[in-house]
mmCIF file of C-alpha atoms in Angstrom:
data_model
loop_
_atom_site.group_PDB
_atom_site.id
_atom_site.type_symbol
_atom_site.label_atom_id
_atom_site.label_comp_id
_atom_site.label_asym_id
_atom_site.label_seq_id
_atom_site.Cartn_x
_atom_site.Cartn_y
_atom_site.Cartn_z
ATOM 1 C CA UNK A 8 14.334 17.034 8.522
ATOM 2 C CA UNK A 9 11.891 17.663 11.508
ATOM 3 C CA UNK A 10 10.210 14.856 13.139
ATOM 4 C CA UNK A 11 7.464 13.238 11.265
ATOM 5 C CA UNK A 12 3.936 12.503 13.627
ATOM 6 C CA UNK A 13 2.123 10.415 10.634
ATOM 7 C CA UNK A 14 4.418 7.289 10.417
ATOM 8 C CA UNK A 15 3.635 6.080 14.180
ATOM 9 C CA UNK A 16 0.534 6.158 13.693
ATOM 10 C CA UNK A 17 0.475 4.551 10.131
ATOM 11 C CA UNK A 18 2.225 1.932 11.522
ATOM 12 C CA UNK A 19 0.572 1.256 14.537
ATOM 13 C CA UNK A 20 -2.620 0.606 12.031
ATOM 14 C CA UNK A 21 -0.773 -1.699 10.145
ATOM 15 C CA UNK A 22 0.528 -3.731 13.195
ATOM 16 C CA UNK A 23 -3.299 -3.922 14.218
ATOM 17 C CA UNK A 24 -4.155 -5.192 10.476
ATOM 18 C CA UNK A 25 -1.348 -7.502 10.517
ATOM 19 C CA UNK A 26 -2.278 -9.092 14.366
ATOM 20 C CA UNK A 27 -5.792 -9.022 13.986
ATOM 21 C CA UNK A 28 -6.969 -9.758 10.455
ATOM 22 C CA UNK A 29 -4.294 -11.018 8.341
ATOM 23 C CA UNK A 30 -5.192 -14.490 6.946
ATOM 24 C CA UNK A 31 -3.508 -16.574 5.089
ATOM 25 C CA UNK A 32 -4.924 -19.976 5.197
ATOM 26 C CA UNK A 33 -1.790 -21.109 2.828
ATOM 27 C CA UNK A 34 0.740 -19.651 5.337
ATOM 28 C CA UNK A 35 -1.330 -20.066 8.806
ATOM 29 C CA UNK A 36 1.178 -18.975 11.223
ATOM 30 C CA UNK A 37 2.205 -15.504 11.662
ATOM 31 C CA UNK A 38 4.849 -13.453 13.564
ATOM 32 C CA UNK A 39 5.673 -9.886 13.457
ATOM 33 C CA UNK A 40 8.792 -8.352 14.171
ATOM 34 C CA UNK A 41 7.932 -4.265 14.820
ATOM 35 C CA UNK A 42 10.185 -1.170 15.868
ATOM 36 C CA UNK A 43 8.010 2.476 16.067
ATOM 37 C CA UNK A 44 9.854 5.131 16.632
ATOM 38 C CA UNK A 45 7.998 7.809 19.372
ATOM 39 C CA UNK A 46 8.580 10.365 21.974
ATOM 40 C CA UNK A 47 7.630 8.149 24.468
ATOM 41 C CA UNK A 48 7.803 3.967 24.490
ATOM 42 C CA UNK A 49 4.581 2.513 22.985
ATOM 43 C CA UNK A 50 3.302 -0.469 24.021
ATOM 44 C CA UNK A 51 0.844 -2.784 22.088
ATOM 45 C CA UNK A 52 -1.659 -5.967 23.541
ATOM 46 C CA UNK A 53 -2.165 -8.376 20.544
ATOM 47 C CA UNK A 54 -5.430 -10.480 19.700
ATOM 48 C CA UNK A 55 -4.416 -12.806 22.599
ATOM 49 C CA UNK A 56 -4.256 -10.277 25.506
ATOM 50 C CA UNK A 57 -0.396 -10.395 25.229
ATOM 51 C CA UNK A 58 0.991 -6.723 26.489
ATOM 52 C CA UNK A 59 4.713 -6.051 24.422
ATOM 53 C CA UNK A 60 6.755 -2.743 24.655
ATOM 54 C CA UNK A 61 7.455 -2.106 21.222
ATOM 55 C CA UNK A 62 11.645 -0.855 20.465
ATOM 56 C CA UNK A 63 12.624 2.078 18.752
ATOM 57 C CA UNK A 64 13.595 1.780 15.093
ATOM 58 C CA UNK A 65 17.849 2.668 15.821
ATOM 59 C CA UNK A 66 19.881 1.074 13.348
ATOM 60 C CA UNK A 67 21.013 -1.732 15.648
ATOM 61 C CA UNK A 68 17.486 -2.534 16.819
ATOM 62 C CA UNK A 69 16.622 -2.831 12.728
ATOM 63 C CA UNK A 70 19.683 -4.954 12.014
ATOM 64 C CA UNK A 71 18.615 -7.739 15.198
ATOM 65 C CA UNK A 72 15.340 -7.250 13.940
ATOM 66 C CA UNK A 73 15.291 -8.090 10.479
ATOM 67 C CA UNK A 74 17.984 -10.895 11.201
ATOM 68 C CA UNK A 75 15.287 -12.448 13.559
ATOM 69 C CA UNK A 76 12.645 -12.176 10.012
ATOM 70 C CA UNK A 77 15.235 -13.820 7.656
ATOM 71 C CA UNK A 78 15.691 -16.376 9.602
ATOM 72 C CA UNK A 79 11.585 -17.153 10.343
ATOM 73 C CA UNK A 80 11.210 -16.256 6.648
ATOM 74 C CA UNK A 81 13.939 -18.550 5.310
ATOM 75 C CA UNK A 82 12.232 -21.784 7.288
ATOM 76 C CA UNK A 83 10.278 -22.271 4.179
ATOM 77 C CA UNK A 84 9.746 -21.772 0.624
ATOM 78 C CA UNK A 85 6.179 -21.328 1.176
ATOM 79 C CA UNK A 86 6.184 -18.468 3.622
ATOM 80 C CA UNK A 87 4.705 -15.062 2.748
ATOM 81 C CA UNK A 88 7.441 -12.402 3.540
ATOM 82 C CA UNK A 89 5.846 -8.909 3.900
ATOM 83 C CA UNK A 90 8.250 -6.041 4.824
ATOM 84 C CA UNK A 91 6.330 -2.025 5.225
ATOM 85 C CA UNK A 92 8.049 0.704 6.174
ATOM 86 C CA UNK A 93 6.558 4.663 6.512
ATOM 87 C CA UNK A 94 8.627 7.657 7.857
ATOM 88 C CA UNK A 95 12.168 9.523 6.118
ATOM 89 C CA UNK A 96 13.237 8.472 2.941
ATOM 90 C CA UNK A 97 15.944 10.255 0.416
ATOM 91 C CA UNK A 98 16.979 8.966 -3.209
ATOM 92 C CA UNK A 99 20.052 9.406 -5.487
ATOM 93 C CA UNK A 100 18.153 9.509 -8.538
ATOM 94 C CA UNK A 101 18.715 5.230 -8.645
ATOM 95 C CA UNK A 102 18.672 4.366 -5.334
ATOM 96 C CA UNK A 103 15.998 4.890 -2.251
ATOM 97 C CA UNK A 104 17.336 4.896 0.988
ATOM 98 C CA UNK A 105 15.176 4.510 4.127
ATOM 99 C CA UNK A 106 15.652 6.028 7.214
ATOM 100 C CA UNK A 107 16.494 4.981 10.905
ATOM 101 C CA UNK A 108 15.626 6.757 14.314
ATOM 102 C CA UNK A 109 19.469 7.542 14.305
ATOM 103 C CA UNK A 110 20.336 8.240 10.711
ATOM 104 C CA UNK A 111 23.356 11.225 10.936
ATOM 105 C CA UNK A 112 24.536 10.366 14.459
ATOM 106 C CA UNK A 113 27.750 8.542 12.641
ATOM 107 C CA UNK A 114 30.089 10.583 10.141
ATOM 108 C CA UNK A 115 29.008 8.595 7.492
ATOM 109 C CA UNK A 116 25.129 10.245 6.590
ATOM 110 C CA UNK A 117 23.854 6.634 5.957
ATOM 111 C CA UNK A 118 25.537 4.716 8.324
ATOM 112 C CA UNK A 119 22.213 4.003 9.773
ATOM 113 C CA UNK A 120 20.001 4.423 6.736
ATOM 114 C CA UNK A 121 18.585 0.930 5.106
ATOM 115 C CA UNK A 122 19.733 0.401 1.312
ATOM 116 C CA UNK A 123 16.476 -0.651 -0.004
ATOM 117 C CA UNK A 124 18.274 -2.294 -3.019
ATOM 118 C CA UNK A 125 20.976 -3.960 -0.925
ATOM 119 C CA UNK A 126 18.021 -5.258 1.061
ATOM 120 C CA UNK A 127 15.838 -6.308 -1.570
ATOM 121 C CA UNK A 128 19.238 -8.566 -3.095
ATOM 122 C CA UNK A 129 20.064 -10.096 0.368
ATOM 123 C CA UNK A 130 16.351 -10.838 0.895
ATOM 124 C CA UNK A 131 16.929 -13.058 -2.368
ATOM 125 C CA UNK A 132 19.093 -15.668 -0.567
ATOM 126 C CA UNK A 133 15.757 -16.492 1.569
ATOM 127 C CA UNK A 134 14.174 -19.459 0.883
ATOM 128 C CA UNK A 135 10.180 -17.606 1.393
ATOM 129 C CA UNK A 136 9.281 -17.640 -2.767
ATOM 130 C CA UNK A 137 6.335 -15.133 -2.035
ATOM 131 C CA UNK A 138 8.383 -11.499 -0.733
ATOM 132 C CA UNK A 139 6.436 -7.920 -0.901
ATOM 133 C CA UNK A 140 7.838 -4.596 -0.150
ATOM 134 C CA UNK A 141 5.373 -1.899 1.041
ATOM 135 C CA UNK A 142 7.511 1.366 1.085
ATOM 136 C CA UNK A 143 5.505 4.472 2.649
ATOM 137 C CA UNK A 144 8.328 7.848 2.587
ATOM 138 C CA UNK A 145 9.482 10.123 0.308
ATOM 139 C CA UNK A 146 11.997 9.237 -2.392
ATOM 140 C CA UNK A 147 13.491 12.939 -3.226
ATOM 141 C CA UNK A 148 16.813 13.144 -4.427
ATOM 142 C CA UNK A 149 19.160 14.899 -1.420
ATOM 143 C CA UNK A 150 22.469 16.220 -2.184
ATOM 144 C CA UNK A 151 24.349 14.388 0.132
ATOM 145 C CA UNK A 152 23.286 11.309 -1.422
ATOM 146 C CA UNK A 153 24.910 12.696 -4.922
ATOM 147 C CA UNK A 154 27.931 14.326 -3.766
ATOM 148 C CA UNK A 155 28.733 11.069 -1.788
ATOM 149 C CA UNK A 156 28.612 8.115 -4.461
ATOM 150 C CA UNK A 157 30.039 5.635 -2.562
ATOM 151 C CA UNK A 158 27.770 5.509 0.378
ATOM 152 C CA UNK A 159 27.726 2.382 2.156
ATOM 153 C CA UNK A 160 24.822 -0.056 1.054
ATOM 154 C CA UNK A 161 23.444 -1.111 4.724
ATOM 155 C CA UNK A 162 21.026 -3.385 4.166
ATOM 156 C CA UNK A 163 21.267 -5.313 7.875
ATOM 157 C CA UNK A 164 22.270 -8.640 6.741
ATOM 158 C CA UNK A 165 24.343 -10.834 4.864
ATOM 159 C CA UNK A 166 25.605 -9.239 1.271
ATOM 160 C CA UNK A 167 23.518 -10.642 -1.546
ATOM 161 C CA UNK A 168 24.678 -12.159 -4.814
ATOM 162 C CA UNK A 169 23.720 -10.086 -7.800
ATOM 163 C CA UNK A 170 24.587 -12.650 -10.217
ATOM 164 C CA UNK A 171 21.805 -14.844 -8.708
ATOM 165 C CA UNK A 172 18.793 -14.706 -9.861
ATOM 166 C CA UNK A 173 15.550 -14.844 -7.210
ATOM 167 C CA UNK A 174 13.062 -17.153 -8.111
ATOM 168 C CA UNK A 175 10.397 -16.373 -6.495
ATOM 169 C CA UNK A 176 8.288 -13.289 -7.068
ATOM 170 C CA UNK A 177 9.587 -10.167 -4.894
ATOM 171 C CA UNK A 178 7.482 -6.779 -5.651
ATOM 172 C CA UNK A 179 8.197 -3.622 -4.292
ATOM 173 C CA UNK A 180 4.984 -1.138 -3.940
ATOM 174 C CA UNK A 181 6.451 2.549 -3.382
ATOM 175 C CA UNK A 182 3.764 6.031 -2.154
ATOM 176 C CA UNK A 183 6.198 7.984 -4.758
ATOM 177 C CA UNK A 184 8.089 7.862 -7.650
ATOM 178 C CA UNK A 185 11.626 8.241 -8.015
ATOM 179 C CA UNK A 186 12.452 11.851 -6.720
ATOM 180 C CA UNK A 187 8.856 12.665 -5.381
ATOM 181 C CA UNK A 188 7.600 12.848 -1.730
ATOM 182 C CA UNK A 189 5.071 10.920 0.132
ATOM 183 C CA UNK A 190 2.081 12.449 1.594
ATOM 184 C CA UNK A 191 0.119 12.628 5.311
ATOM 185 C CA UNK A 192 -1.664 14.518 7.518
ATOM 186 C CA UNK A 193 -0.501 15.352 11.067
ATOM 187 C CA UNK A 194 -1.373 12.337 13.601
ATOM 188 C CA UNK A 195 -3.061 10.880 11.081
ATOM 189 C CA UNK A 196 -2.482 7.708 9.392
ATOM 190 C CA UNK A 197 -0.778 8.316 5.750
ATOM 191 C CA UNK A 198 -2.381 8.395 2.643
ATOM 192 C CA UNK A 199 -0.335 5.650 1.462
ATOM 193 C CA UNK A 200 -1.520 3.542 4.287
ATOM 194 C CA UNK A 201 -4.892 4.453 4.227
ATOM 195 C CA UNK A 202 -5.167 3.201 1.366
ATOM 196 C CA UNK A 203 -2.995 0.012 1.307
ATOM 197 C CA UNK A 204 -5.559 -0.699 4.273
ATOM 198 C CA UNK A 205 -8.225 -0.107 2.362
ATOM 199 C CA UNK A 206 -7.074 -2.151 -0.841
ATOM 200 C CA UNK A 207 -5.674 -4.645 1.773
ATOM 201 C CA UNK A 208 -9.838 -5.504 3.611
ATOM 202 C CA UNK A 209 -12.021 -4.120 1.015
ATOM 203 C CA UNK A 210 -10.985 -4.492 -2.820
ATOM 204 C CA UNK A 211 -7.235 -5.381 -3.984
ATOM 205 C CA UNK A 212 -8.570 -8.841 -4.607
ATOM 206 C CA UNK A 213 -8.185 -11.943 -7.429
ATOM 207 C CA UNK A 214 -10.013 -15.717 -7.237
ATOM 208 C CA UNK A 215 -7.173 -18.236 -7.129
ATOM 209 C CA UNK A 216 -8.464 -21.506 -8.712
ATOM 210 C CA UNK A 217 -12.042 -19.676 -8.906
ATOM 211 C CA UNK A 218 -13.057 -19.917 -5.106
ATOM 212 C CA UNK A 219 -12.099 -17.705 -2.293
ATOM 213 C CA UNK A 220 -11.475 -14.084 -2.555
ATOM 214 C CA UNK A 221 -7.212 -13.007 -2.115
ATOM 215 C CA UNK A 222 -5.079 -10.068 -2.072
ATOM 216 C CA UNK A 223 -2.089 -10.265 -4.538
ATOM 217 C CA UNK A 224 0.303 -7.558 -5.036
ATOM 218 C CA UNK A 225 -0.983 -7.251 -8.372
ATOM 219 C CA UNK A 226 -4.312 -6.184 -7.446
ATOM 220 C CA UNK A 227 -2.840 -4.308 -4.377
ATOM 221 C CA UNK A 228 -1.128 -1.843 -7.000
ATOM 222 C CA UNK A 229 -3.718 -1.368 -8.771
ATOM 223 C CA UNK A 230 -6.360 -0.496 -5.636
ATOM 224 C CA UNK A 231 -3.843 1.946 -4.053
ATOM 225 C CA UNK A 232 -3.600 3.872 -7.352
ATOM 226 C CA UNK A 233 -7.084 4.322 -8.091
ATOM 227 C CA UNK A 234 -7.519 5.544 -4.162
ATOM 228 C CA UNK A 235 -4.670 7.218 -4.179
ATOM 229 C CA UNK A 236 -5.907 9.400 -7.401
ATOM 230 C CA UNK A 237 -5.663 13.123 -7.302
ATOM 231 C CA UNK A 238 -6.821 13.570 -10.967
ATOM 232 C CA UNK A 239 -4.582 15.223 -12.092
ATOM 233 C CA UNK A 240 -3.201 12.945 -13.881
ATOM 234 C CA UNK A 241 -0.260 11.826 -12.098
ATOM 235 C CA UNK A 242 0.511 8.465 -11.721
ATOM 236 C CA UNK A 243 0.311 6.495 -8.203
ATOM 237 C CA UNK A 244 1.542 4.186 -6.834
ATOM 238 C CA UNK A 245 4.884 3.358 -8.578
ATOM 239 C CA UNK A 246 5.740 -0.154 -8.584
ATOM 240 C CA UNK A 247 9.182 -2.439 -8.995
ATOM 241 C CA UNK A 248 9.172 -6.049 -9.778
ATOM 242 C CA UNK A 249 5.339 -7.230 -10.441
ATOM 243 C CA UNK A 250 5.870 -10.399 -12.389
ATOM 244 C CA UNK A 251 3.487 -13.266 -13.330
ATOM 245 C CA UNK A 252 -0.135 -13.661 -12.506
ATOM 246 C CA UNK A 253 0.205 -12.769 -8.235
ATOM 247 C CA UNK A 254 0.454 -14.658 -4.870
ATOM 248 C CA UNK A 255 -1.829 -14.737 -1.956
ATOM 249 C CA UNK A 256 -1.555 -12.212 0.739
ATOM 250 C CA UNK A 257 -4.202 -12.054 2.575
ATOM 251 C CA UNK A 258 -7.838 -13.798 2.523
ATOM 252 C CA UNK A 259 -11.349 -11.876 2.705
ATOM 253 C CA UNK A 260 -14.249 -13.168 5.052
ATOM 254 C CA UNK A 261 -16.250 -11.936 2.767
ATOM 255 C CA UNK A 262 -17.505 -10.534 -0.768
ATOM 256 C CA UNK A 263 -14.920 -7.348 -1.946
ATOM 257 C CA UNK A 264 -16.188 -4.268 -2.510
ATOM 258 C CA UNK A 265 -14.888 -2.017 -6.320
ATOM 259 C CA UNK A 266 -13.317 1.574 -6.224
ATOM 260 C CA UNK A 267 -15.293 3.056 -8.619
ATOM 261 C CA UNK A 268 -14.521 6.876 -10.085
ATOM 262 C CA UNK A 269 -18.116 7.908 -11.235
ATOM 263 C CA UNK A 270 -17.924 10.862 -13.705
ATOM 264 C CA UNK A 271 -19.756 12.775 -16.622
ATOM 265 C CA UNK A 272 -18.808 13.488 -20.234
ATOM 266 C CA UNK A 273 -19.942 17.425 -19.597
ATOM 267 C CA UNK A 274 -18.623 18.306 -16.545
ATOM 268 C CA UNK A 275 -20.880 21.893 -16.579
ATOM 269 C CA UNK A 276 -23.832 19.298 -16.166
ATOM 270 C CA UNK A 277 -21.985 18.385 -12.379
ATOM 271 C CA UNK A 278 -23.151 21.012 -10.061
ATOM 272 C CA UNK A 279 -26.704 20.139 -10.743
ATOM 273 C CA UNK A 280 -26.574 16.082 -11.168
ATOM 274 C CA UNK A 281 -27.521 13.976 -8.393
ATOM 275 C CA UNK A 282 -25.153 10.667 -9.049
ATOM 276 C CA UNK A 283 -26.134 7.165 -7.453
ATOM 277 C CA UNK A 284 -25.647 3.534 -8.175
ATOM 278 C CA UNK A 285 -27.877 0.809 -7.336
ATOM 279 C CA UNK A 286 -27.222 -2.690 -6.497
ATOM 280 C CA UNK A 287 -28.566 -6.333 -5.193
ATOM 281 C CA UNK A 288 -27.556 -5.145 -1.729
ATOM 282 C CA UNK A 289 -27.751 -1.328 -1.641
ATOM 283 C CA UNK A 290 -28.358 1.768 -2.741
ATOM 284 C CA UNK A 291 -25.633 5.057 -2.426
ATOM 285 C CA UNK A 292 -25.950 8.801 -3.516
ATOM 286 C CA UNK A 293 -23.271 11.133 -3.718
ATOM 287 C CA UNK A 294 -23.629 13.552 -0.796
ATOM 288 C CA UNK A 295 -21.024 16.419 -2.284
ATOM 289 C CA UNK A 296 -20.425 17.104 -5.926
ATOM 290 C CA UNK A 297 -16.824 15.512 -5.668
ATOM 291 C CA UNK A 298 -16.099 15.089 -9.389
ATOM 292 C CA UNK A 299 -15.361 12.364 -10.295
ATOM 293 C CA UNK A 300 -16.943 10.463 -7.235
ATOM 294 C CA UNK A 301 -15.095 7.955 -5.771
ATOM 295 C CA UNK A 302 -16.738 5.309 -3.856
ATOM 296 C CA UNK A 303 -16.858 1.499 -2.643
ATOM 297 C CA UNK A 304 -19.294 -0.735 -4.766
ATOM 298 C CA UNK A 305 -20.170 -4.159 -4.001
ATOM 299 C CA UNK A 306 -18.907 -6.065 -6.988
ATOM 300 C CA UNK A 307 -21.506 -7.390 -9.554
ATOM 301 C CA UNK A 308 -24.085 -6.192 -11.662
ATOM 302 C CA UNK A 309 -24.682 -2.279 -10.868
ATOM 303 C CA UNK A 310 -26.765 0.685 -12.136
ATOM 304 C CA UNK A 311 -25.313 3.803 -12.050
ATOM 305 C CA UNK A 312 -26.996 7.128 -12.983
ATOM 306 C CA UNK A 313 -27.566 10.691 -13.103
ATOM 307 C CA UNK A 314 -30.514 12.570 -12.083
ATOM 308 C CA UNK A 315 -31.231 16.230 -12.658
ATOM 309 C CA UNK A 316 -34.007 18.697 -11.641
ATOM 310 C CA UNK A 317 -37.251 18.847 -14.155
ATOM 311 C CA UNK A 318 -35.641 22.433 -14.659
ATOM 312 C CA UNK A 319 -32.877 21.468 -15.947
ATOM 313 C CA UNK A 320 -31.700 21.058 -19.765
ATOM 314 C CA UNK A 321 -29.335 17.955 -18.773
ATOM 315 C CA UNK A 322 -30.384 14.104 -18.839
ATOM 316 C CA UNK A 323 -28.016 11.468 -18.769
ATOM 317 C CA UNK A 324 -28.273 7.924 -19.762
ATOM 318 C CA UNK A 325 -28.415 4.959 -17.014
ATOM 319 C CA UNK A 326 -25.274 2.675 -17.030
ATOM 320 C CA UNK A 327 -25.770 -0.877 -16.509
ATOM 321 C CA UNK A 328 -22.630 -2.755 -16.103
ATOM 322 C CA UNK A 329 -20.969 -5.529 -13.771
ATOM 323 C CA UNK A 330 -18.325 -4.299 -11.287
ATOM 324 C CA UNK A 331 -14.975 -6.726 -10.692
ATOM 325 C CA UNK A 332 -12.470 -5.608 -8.267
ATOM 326 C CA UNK A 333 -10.168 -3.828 -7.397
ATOM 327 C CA UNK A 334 -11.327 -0.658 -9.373
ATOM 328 C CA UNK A 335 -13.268 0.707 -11.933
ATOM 329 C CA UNK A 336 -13.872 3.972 -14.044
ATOM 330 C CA UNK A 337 -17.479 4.961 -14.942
ATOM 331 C CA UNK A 338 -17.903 7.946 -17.186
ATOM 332 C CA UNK A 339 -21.998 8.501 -17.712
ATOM 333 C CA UNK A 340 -23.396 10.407 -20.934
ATOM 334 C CA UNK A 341 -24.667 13.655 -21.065
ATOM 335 C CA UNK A 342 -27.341 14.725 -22.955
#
């Protein structure tokens, strides 16, 4: 495995997300426990002016780590528990197992590899009701995993009970599916993290008790897929675990935006269509011929439509509808 460049990066944009906009007005305080693994030590000022070095992420550093979460996590039923991850990760076909700076420097392969199941199960003796797993790394199946069935299930603390069941609600959002690989460019953030930042600020949003606008898991999984979309028909975003009607993550200052997929019934009509959508607050134009056009929307009532040169033998019939987050497909009629 050579040495991945997209994961520092991804989550050095997440610790920024987490520090500086992250609010919760249901679970006020905050506190982050982070380990980046780089070439060199990176350091990181909060929102306060506070300058930390961050640790590598080494097996032991994990294990003192996520011992120091539990126990902030397990003050309270009603804290928020949110666990990411993004860099190496291998599967069995059943299991996912994530990877630490030092994974293979003991004779056992996953000495220093995190269980994700094991984890998950010991995470259920915490007393936080409200638990989400953000996994960012590849889940193919590697030999050693197969060949080796009785690979020890690290999960960095305390053994759970599996004949407990967890209460609370505990969702686990993955960037692939069992046996797939996850996706980034060089020294840039991932695309799984791009857009669990965008779903996370813009979109991945319900109305608890009708009033403010919140992230919930629910929603989250739904945003990432739709920007996470190739078209080909793959599903995204594989989830583990979504149950009932969602908790609060996170709380927008404002009005969400809608991913919106804009296409047409005849796609030979697409090269000469000029496709914009009009709303209260703006107006927005497609500036390639991406098809179908993703964009953000403001949510609400919306006109979207197709325009095509006097020339041509195409026309296509304005779509009035009303936009509710986190996504939405348009397809507009040919004629």
């Amino acid at each position: 495995m050579k040495q991945l460049t997209s994961p520092p990066k991804s989550a050095m944009a997440m610790l920024e997300w987490f520090d500086r906009t992250l609010n919760n007005p249901q679970a006020p305080l905050k506190s982050i426990e982070v380990l980046i693994s780089e070439p060199q030590a990176s350091t990181y000022t909060d929102a306060n002016g506070l300058v930390a070095e961050i640790a590598a992420a080494t097996w032991n550093n994990f294990e003192a780590s996520v011992q120091a979460w539990f126990e902030r996590a397990n003050a309270d039923s009603s804290n928020v528990a949110i666990f990411y991850f993004c860099g190496h990760g291998i599967g069995d076909g059943i299991n996912t197992y994530l990877l630490m700076e030092d994974t293979g420097s003991k004779k056992d392969l996953l000495m220093s590899a995190l269980h994700l199941s094991a984890f998950r199960i010991a995470m259920g003796a915490c007393k936080a009701q409200k638990q989400v797993y953000l996994i960012d790394a590849c889940r193919t199946v590697d030999l050693a995993t197969v060949f080796t069935p009785h690979m020890p299930a690290q999960s960095g603390l305390e053994p759970g009970n599996v004949f407990e069941v967890f209460e609370g609600s505990n969702p686990v959002l993955y960037s692939a599916r069992q046996g797939e690989q996850a996706f980034g460019e060089p020294e840039n953030v991932s695309d799984f993290t791009k857009a669990l930042l965008e779903g996370l600020t813009r979109c991945a949003v319900f109305r608890p008790n009708g009033k403010h606008w919140a992230v919930s898991p629910q929603e989250l999984q739904k945003a990432i897929a739709a920007l996470m979309d190739d078209f080909s028909g793959k599903p995204q975003c594989p989830a583990d675990g979504i149950v009932g009607t969602g908790f609060q993550i996170h709380v927008l200052s404002g009005p969400p935006e809608v991913v919106v997929h804009v296409s047409l019934d005849n796609e030979k009509a697409n090269a000469s269509a000029e496709i914009s959508y009009t709303t209260k607050e703006r107006r927005g134009t497609r500036m390639d011929k991406a098809h179908p056009w993703r964009t953000f929307i403001p949510c609400g009532q919306c006109f979207v439509e197709a325009q095509f040169a006097p020339s041509s033998k195409f026309s296509a019939v304005t779509l009035e509808t009303t936009l509710y987050p986190p996504f939405q497909n348009i397809l507009l009629e040919v004629q």
